[in-house]
Short mmCIF file of C-alpha atoms in Angstrom, two decimals:
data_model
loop_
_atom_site.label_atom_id
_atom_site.label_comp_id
_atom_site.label_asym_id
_atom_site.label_seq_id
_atom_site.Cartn_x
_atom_site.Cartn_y
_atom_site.Cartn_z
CA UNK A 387 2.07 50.37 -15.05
CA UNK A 388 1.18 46.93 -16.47
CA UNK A 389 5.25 46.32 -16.44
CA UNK A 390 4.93 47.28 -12.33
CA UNK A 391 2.22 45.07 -11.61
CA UNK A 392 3.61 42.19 -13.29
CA UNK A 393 6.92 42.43 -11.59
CA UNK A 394 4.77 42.96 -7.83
CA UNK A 395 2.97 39.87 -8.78
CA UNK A 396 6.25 38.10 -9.64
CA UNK A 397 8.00 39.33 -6.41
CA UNK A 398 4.86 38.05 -4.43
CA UNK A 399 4.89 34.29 -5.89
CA UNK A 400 8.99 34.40 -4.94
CA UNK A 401 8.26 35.35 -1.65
CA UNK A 402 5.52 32.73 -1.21
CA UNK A 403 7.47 30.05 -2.86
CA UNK A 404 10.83 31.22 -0.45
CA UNK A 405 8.25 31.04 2.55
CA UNK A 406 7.07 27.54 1.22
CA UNK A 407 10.19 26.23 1.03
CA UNK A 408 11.23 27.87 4.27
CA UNK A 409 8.32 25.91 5.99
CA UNK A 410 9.32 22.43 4.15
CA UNK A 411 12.88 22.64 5.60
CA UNK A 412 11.34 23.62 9.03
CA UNK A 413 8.96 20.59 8.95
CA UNK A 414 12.09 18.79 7.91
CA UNK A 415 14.00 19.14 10.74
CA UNK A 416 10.58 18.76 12.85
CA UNK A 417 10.67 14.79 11.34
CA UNK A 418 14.39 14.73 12.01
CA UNK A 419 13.81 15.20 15.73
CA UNK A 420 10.81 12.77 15.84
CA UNK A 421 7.47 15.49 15.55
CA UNK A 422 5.77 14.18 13.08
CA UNK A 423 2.66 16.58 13.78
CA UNK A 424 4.19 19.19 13.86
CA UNK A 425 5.77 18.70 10.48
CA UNK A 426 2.40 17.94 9.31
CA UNK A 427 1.33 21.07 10.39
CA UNK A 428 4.35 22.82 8.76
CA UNK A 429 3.73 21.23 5.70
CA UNK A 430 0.42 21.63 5.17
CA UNK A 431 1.38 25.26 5.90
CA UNK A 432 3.22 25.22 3.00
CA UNK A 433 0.48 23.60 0.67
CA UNK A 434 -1.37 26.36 1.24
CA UNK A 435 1.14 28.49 -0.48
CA UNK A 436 2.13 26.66 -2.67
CA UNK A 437 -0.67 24.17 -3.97
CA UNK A 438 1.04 22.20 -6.34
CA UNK A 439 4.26 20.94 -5.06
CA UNK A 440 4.43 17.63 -5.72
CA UNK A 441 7.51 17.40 -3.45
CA UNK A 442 5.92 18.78 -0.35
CA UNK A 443 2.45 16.65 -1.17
CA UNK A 444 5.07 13.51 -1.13
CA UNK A 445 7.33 14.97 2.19
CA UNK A 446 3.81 15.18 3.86
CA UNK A 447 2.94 11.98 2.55
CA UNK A 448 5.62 10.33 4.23
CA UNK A 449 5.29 11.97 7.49
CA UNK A 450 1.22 10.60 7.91
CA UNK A 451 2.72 7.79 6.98
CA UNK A 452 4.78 7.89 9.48
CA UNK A 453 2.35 9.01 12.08
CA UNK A 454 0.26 6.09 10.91
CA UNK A 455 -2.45 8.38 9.34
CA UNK A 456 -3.15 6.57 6.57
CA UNK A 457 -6.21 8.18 5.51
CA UNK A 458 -4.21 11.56 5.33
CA UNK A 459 -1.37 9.73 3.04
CA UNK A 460 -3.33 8.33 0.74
CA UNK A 461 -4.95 11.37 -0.10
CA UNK A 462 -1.50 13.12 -0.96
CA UNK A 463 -0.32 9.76 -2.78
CA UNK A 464 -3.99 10.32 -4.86
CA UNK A 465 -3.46 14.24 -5.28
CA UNK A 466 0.51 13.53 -6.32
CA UNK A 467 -0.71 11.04 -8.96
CA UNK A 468 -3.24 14.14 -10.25
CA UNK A 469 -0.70 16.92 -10.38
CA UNK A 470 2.09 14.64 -11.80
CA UNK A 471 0.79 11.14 -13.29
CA UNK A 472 3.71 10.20 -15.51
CA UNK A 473 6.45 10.90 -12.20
CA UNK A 474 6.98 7.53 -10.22
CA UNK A 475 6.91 9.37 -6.87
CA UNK A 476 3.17 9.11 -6.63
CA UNK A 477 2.88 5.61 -7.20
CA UNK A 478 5.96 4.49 -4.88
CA UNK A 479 4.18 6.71 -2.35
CA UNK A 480 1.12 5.07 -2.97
CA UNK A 481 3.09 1.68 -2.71
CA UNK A 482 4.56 2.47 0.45
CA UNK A 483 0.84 3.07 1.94
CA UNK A 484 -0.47 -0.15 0.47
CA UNK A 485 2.90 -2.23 1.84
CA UNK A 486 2.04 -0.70 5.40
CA UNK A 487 -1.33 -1.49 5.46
CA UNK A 488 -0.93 -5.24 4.71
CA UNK A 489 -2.70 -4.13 0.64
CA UNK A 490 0.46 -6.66 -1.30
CA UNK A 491 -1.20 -6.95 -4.12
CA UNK A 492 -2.24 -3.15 -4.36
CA UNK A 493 1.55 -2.32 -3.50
CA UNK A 494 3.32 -5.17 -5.86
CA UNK A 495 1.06 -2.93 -9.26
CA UNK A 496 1.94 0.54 -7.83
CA UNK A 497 5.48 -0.12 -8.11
CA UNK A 498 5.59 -1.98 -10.86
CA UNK A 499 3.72 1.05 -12.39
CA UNK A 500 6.45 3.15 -10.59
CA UNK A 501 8.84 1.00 -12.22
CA UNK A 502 7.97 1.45 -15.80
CA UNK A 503 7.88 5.63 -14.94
CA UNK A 504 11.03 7.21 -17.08
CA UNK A 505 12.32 9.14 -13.98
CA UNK A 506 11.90 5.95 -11.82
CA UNK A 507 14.52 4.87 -9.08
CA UNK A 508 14.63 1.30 -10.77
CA UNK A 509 16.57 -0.59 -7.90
CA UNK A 510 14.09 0.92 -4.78
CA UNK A 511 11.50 -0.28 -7.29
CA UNK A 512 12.65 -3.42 -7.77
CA UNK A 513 13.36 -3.84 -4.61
CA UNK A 514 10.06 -3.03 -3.25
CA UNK A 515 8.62 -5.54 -5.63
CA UNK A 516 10.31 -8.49 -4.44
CA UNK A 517 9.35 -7.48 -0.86
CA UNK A 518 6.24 -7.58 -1.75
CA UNK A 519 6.23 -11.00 -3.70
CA UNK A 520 7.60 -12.28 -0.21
CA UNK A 521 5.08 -10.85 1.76
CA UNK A 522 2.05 -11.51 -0.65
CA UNK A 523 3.51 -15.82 -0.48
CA UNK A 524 3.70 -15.30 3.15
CA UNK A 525 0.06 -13.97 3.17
CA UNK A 526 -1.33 -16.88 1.21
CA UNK A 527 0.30 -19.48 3.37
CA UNK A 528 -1.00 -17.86 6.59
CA UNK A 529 -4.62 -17.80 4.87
CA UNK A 530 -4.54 -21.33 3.49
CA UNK A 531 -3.02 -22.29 7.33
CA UNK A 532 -6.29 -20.85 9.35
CA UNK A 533 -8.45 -22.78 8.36
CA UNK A 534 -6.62 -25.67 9.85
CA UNK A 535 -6.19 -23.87 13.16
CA UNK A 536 -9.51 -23.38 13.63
CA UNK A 537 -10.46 -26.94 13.23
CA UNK A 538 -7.86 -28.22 15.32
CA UNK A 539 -9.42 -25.34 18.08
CA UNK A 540 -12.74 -27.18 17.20
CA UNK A 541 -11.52 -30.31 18.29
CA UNK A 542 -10.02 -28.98 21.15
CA UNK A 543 -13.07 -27.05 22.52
CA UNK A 544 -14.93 -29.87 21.84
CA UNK A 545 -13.00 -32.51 23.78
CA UNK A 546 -12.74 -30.23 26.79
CA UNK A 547 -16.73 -30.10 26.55
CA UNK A 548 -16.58 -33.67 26.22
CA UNK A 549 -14.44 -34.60 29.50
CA UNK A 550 -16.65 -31.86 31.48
CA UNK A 551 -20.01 -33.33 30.10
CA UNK A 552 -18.45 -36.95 31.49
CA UNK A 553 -17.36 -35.56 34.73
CA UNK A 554 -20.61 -33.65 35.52
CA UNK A 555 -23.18 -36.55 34.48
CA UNK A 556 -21.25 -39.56 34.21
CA UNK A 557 -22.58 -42.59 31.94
CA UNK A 558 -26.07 -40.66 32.59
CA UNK A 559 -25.59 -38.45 29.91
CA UNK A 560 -26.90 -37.66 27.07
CA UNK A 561 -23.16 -37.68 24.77
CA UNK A 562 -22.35 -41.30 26.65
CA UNK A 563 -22.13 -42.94 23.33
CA UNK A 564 -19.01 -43.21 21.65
CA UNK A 565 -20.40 -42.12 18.22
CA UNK A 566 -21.97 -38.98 19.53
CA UNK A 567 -18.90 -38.10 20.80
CA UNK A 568 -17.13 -38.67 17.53
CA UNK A 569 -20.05 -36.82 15.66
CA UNK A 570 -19.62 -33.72 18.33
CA UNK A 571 -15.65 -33.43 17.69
CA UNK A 572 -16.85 -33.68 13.80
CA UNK A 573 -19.02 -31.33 14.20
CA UNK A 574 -16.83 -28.48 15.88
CA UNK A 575 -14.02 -29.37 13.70
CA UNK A 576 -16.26 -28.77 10.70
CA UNK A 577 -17.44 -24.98 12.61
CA UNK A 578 -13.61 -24.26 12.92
CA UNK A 579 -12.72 -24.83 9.82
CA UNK A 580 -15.21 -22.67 8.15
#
């Protein structure tokens, strides 16, 4: 009896795992064709049977990526990482959510973690880092640049308040001296910046 019940139990995981695997390759062919929810759907089916697939976590992963739900991918990335810390396709999945959401410096030490992983794909890895070395040094020159731009719109809202002050009041008002003018343009330069 115990020999009958272990081999029902046995033909009931195979079945799950065939129905699993069944769904993947549906939601598979649902990405191919462009329906990413409905893959989700499919593969999240298949979670359910089989819990701990790292390479259906990772599949649906990808596909909220994909969808641009974030929150959803980043959970998977997390629960990949759980299930199977020492495999680099958690922490290139991870990666790949940081790089999309504009997170360089959280994507450059996932994949540089990835990287060191024995079963790693070193090129995509290396790859990946040097994209995001580019696009962290693009980053910091766009932040050091604002600062800049909003002075120079200082000036510029500033000036026009100027000319429309002059044309409204004339030498009656209350900017007509050249220094107040100067310490106005200053002083919107100074707000922009900041």
């Amino acid at each position: 009896k115990l020999i009958l019940l272990d081999s029902l139990l046995q033909e009931n995981i195979m079945g799950q795992n065939k129905n699993a695997m069944s769904l993947r390759q549906t939601a598979k062919d649902c990405m191919k064709d462009g329906r990413q929810t409905e893959a989700f759907l499919h593969f999240s089916h298949a979670l359910m049977l089989d819990k701990e697939n790292v390479e259906i976590l990772s599949e649906r992963s990808k596909c909220c990526s994909e969808n641009l739900q974030y929150h959803f991918a980043l959970e998977d990335a997390k629960k990949i990482l759980e299930l199977s810390p020492d495999s680099w396709l958690g922490h290139v999945r991870l990666a790949e959510i940081y790089l999309a959401t504009a997170n360089y410096q959280e994507a450059l030490g996932c994949y540089q973690t990835g990287f060191q992983c024995m079963d790693s794909d070193k090129v995509h890895c290396k790859t990946q880092m040097d994209r995001c070395r580019k696009e962290l040094a693009i980053d910091s020159r766009t932040h050091m640049q604002l600062p800049w731009v909003g002075s120079a719109l200082g000036i510029i809202v500033s000036s026009m308040f100027l000319v429309l002050d002059f044309l409204a009041h004339g030498s009656l008002s209350y900017l007509a001296h050249p220094i107040l003018k100067v310490g106005v343009c200053g002083a919107s330069a100074t707000a922009g910046y900041w």
